[in-house]
mmCIF file of C-alpha atoms in Angstrom:
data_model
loop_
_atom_site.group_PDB
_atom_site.id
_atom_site.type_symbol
_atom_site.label_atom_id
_atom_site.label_comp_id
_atom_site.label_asym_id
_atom_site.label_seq_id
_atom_site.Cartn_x
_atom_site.Cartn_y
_atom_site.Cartn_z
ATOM 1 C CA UNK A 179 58.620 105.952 77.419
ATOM 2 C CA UNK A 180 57.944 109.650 77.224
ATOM 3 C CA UNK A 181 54.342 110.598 77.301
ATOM 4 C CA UNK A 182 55.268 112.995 75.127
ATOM 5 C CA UNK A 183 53.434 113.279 71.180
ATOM 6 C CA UNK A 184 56.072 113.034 69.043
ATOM 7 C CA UNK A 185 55.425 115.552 65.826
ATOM 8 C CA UNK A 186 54.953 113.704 62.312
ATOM 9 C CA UNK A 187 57.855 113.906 60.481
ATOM 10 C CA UNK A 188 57.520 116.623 57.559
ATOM 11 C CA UNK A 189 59.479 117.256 54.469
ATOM 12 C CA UNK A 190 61.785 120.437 54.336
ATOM 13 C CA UNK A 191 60.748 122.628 51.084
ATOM 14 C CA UNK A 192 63.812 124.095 49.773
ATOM 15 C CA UNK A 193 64.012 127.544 49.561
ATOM 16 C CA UNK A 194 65.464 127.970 46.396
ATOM 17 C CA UNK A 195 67.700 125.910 43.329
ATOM 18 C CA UNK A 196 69.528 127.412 40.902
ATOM 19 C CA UNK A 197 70.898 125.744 38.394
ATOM 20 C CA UNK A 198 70.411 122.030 40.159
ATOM 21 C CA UNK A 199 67.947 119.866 38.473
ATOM 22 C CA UNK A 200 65.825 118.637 41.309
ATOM 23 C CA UNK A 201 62.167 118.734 42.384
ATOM 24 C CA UNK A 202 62.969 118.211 46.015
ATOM 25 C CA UNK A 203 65.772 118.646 48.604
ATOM 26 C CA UNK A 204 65.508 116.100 51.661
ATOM 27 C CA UNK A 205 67.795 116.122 54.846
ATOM 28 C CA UNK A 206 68.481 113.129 56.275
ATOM 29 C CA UNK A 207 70.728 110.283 57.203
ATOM 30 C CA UNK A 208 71.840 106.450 57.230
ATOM 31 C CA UNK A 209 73.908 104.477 59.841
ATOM 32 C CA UNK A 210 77.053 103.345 58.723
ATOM 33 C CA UNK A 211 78.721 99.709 59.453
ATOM 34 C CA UNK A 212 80.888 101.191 62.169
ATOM 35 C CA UNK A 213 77.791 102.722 64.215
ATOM 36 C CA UNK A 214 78.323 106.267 63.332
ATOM 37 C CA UNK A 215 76.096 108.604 61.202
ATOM 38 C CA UNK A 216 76.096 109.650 57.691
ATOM 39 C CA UNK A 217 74.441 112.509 57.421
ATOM 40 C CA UNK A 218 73.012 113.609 53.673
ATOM 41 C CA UNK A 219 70.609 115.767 51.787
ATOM 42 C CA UNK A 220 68.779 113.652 49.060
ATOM 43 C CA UNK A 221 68.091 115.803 45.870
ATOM 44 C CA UNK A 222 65.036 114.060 44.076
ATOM 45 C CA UNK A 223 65.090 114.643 40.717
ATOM 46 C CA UNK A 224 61.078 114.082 38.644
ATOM 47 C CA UNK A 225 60.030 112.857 35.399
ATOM 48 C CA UNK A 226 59.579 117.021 34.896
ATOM 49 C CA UNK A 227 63.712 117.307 35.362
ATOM 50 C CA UNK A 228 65.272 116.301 31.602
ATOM 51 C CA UNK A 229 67.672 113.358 31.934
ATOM 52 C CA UNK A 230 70.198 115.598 29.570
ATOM 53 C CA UNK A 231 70.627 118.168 32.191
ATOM 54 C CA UNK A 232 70.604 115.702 34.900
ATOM 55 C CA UNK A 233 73.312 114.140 33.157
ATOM 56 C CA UNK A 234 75.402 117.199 32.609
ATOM 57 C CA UNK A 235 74.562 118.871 36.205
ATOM 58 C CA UNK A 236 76.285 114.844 37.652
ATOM 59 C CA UNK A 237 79.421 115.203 35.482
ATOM 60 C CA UNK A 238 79.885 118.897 35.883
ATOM 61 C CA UNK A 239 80.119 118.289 39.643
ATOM 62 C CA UNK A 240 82.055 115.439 39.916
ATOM 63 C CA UNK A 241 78.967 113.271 41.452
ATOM 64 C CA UNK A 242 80.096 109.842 41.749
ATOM 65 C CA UNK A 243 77.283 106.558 40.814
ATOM 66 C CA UNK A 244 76.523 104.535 43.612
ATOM 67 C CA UNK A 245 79.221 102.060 43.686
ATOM 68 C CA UNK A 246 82.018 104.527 43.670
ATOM 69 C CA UNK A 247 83.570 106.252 46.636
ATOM 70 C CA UNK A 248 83.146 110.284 46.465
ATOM 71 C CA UNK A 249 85.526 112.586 48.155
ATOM 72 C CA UNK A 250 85.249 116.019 49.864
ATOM 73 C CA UNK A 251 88.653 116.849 48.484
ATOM 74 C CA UNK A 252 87.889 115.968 45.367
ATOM 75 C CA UNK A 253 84.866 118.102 44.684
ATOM 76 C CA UNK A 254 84.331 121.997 44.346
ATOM 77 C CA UNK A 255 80.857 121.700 46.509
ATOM 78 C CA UNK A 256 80.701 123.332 50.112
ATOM 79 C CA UNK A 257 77.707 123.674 52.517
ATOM 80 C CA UNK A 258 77.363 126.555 55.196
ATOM 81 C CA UNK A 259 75.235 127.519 57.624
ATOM 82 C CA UNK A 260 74.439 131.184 56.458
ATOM 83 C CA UNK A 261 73.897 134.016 59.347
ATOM 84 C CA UNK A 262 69.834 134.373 58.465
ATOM 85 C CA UNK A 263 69.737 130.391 59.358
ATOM 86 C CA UNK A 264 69.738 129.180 55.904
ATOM 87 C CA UNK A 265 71.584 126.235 55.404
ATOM 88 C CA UNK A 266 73.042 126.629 51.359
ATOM 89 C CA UNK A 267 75.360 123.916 49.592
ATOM 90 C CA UNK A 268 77.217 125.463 46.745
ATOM 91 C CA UNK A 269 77.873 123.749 43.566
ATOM 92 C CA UNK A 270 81.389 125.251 42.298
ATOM 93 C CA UNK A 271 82.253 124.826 38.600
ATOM 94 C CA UNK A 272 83.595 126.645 35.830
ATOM 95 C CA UNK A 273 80.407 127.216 34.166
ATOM 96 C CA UNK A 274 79.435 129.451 37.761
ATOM 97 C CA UNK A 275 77.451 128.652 41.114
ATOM 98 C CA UNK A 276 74.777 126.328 41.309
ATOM 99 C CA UNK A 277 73.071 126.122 44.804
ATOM 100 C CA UNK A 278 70.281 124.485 47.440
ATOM 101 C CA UNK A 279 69.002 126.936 49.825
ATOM 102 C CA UNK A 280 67.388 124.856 52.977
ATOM 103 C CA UNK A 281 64.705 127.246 54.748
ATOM 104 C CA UNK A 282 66.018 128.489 58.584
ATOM 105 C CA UNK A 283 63.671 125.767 60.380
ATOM 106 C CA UNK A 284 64.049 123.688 63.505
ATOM 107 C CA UNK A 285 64.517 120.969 61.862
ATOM 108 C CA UNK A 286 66.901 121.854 59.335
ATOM 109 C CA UNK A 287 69.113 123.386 62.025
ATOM 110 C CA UNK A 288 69.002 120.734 64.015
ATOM 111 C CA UNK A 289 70.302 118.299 61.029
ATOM 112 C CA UNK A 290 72.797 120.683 60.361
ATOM 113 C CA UNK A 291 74.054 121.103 63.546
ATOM 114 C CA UNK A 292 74.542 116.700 63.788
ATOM 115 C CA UNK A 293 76.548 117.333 60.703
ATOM 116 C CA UNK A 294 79.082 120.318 62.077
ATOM 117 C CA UNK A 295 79.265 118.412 65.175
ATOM 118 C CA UNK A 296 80.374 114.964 63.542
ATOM 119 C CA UNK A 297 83.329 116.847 61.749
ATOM 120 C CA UNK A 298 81.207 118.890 58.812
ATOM 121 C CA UNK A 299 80.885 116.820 56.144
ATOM 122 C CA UNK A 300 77.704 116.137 54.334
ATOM 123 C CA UNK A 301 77.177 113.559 51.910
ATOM 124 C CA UNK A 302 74.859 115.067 49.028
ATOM 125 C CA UNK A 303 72.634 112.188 46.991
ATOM 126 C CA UNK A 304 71.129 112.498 44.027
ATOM 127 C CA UNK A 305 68.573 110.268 43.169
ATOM 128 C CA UNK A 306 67.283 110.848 39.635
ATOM 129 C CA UNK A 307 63.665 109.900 38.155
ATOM 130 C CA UNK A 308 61.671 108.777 41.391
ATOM 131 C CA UNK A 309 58.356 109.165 41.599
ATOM 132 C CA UNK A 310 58.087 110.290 45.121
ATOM 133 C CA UNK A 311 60.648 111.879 47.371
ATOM 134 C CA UNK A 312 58.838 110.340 50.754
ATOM 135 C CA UNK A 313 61.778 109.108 53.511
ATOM 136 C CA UNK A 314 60.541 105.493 52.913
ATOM 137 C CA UNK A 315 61.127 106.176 49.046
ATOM 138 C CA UNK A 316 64.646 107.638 49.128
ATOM 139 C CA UNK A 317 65.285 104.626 52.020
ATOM 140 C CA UNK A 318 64.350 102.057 49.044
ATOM 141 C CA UNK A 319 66.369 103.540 46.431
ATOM 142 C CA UNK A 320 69.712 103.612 47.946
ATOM 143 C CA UNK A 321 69.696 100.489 49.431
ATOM 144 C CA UNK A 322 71.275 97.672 47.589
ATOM 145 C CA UNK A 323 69.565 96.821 44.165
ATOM 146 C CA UNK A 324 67.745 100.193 45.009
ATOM 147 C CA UNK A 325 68.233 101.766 41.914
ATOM 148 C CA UNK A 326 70.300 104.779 40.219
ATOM 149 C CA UNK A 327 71.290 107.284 42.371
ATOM 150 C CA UNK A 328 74.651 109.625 42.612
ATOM 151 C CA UNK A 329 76.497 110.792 45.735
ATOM 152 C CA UNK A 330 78.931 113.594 46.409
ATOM 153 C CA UNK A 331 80.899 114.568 49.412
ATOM 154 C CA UNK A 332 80.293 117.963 50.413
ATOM 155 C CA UNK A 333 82.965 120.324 53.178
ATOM 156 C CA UNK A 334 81.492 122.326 55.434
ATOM 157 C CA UNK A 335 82.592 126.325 55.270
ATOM 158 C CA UNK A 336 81.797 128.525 58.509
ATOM 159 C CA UNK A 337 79.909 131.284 57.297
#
Protein backbone atom coordinates (compact mmCIF):
# COMPACT_ATOMS: atom_id res chain seq x y z
CA UNK A 1 0.00 0.00 0.00
CA UNK A 2 1.30 3.38 -1.04
CA UNK A 3 2.28 5.62 1.76
CA UNK A 4 1.04 8.06 -0.20
CA UNK A 5 -2.19 10.64 1.19
CA UNK A 6 -4.64 10.20 -1.13
CA UNK A 7 -6.55 13.81 -1.77
CA UNK A 8 -10.38 13.91 -0.63
CA UNK A 9 -12.43 13.60 -3.38
CA UNK A 10 -14.04 17.12 -4.38
CA UNK A 11 -16.93 18.06 -6.51
CA UNK A 12 -16.22 19.74 -9.99
CA UNK A 13 -18.22 23.27 -10.14
CA UNK A 14 -19.34 23.71 -13.58
CA UNK A 15 -18.28 26.52 -15.29
CA UNK A 16 -21.24 27.53 -16.88
CA UNK A 17 -25.16 26.14 -18.07
CA UNK A 18 -27.10 27.58 -20.45
CA UNK A 19 -30.23 26.65 -21.01
CA UNK A 20 -29.92 23.12 -18.87
CA UNK A 21 -31.89 23.06 -15.76
CA UNK A 22 -29.43 21.81 -13.22
CA UNK A 23 -27.85 22.99 -9.96
CA UNK A 24 -24.85 20.77 -10.33
CA UNK A 25 -22.74 18.92 -12.95
CA UNK A 26 -20.85 15.72 -11.48
CA UNK A 27 -18.28 13.51 -13.44
CA UNK A 28 -18.19 10.21 -12.68
CA UNK A 29 -18.74 6.58 -13.40
CA UNK A 30 -20.31 2.98 -12.69
CA UNK A 31 -18.97 -0.54 -13.59
CA UNK A 32 -20.90 -2.33 -15.94
CA UNK A 33 -21.84 -6.29 -15.79
CA UNK A 34 -19.13 -7.07 -18.31
CA UNK A 35 -16.21 -5.35 -16.15
CA UNK A 36 -15.78 -2.33 -18.23
CA UNK A 37 -16.52 1.36 -17.34
CA UNK A 38 -19.35 3.62 -17.91
CA UNK A 39 -18.28 6.75 -17.71
CA UNK A 40 -21.08 9.75 -17.04
CA UNK A 41 -21.64 13.27 -15.90
CA UNK A 42 -24.64 13.40 -13.41
CA UNK A 43 -26.66 16.73 -13.85
CA UNK A 44 -28.48 17.30 -10.40
CA UNK A 45 -31.35 19.10 -10.81
CA UNK A 46 -32.84 21.15 -7.03
CA UNK A 47 -36.11 21.90 -5.65
CA UNK A 48 -34.95 25.68 -7.11
CA UNK A 49 -35.05 24.00 -10.93
CA UNK A 50 -39.10 24.03 -12.00
CA UNK A 51 -40.26 20.50 -12.83
CA UNK A 52 -41.98 22.22 -16.16
CA UNK A 53 -38.68 23.08 -17.60
CA UNK A 54 -37.12 19.99 -16.40
CA UNK A 55 -39.71 18.29 -18.19
CA UNK A 56 -39.39 20.13 -21.43
CA UNK A 57 -35.35 20.40 -21.31
CA UNK A 58 -35.79 15.81 -21.02
CA UNK A 59 -38.12 15.67 -24.05
CA UNK A 60 -36.45 18.32 -26.10
CA UNK A 61 -33.27 16.22 -25.92
CA UNK A 62 -34.37 12.98 -26.38
CA UNK A 63 -33.30 11.89 -22.60
CA UNK A 64 -34.48 8.50 -22.08
CA UNK A 65 -36.13 7.38 -18.13
CA UNK A 66 -34.21 4.92 -16.47
CA UNK A 67 -35.47 1.75 -17.78
CA UNK A 68 -34.99 2.59 -21.38
CA UNK A 69 -31.87 2.16 -23.44
CA UNK A 70 -30.46 5.69 -24.86
CA UNK A 71 -28.42 5.90 -27.96
CA UNK A 72 -25.54 8.12 -29.18
CA UNK A 73 -27.01 7.93 -32.64
CA UNK A 74 -30.07 8.78 -31.67
CA UNK A 75 -29.44 12.06 -29.93
CA UNK A 76 -28.22 15.59 -31.19
CA UNK A 77 -25.82 15.94 -27.88
CA UNK A 78 -21.89 15.89 -28.35
CA UNK A 79 -19.11 16.45 -25.74
CA UNK A 80 -15.53 17.87 -26.63
CA UNK A 81 -12.62 18.57 -25.08
CA UNK A 82 -12.20 22.36 -26.03
CA UNK A 83 -8.42 23.73 -26.71
CA UNK A 84 -8.48 26.08 -23.26
CA UNK A 85 -9.13 22.51 -21.38
CA UNK A 86 -12.74 22.91 -20.95
CA UNK A 87 -14.58 19.94 -21.31
CA UNK A 88 -18.35 21.27 -22.92
CA UNK A 89 -21.34 18.80 -23.84
CA UNK A 90 -23.65 20.43 -26.28
CA UNK A 91 -27.30 20.03 -26.21
CA UNK A 92 -28.44 20.30 -30.06
CA UNK A 93 -32.11 21.07 -30.77
CA UNK A 94 -34.17 23.11 -32.86
CA UNK A 95 -35.00 25.57 -30.31
CA UNK A 96 -30.73 26.36 -30.32
CA UNK A 97 -27.65 25.19 -28.09
CA UNK A 98 -27.93 24.34 -24.65
CA UNK A 99 -24.55 23.48 -22.92
CA UNK A 100 -22.32 22.25 -19.62
CA UNK A 101 -19.03 23.83 -19.48
CA UNK A 102 -16.67 21.55 -17.01
CA UNK A 103 -13.75 23.90 -15.62
CA UNK A 104 -9.98 22.83 -17.22
CA UNK A 105 -8.99 20.87 -13.86
CA UNK A 106 -6.96 17.77 -13.18
CA UNK A 107 -9.55 16.01 -12.44
CA UNK A 108 -11.90 16.75 -15.05
CA UNK A 109 -9.20 16.00 -17.62
CA UNK A 110 -8.35 13.08 -16.28
CA UNK A 111 -12.19 11.75 -16.46
CA UNK A 112 -12.29 12.92 -19.77
CA UNK A 113 -9.41 11.46 -20.99
CA UNK A 114 -10.90 7.57 -19.46
CA UNK A 115 -13.80 8.48 -21.63
CA UNK A 116 -11.81 9.31 -25.19
CA UNK A 117 -9.72 6.43 -24.40
CA UNK A 118 -12.66 3.82 -23.92
CA UNK A 119 -14.05 4.83 -27.46
CA UNK A 120 -15.66 8.56 -26.56
CA UNK A 121 -18.82 8.08 -25.43
CA UNK A 122 -20.25 9.58 -22.34
CA UNK A 123 -23.35 8.67 -20.80
CA UNK A 124 -25.07 12.03 -19.48
CA UNK A 125 -27.67 11.43 -16.28
CA UNK A 126 -30.04 13.50 -15.16
CA UNK A 127 -31.26 13.10 -11.91
CA UNK A 128 -34.09 15.53 -11.12
CA UNK A 129 -35.24 16.86 -7.51
CA UNK A 130 -32.39 15.48 -5.12
CA UNK A 131 -31.55 17.10 -2.32
CA UNK A 132 -27.87 16.72 -2.47
CA UNK A 133 -25.61 16.04 -5.39
CA UNK A 134 -22.81 14.18 -2.98
CA UNK A 135 -21.19 10.84 -4.98
CA UNK A 136 -22.90 8.66 -2.29
CA UNK A 137 -26.27 10.52 -3.24
CA UNK A 138 -26.19 10.21 -7.04
CA UNK A 139 -24.76 6.32 -6.18
CA UNK A 140 -28.30 5.81 -4.30
CA UNK A 141 -30.45 7.23 -6.84
CA UNK A 142 -29.54 5.28 -9.82
CA UNK A 143 -29.34 2.15 -8.37
CA UNK A 144 -32.32 -0.07 -8.59
CA UNK A 145 -35.51 1.32 -6.79
CA UNK A 146 -33.21 4.49 -6.63
CA UNK A 147 -35.53 6.81 -7.87
CA UNK A 148 -36.27 9.08 -11.11
CA UNK A 149 -33.52 9.85 -13.04
CA UNK A 150 -32.94 10.25 -17.08
CA UNK A 151 -29.93 9.18 -19.15
CA UNK A 152 -28.64 10.18 -22.56
CA UNK A 153 -25.83 8.94 -24.66
CA UNK A 154 -23.55 11.56 -25.59
CA UNK A 155 -20.55 11.26 -28.94
CA UNK A 156 -17.52 12.60 -28.44
CA UNK A 157 -16.34 15.46 -31.21
CA UNK A 158 -12.44 16.29 -31.37
CA UNK A 159 -12.23 19.81 -30.95
Amino acid sequence: MSNQRRRAQRLVPAVSFNDVPATAAVPTGVPEADGGLQLALALVSTAQDSREEIDAFLKRHRFAPRDEVARAKGSQARWTIERDGRVVVSFLSDDGVAHVALPPEEGVHRWAALAVATGGTLAVWFLPEMSSFTPQAIGRRIDVGGGEWWRLSVGFVPA
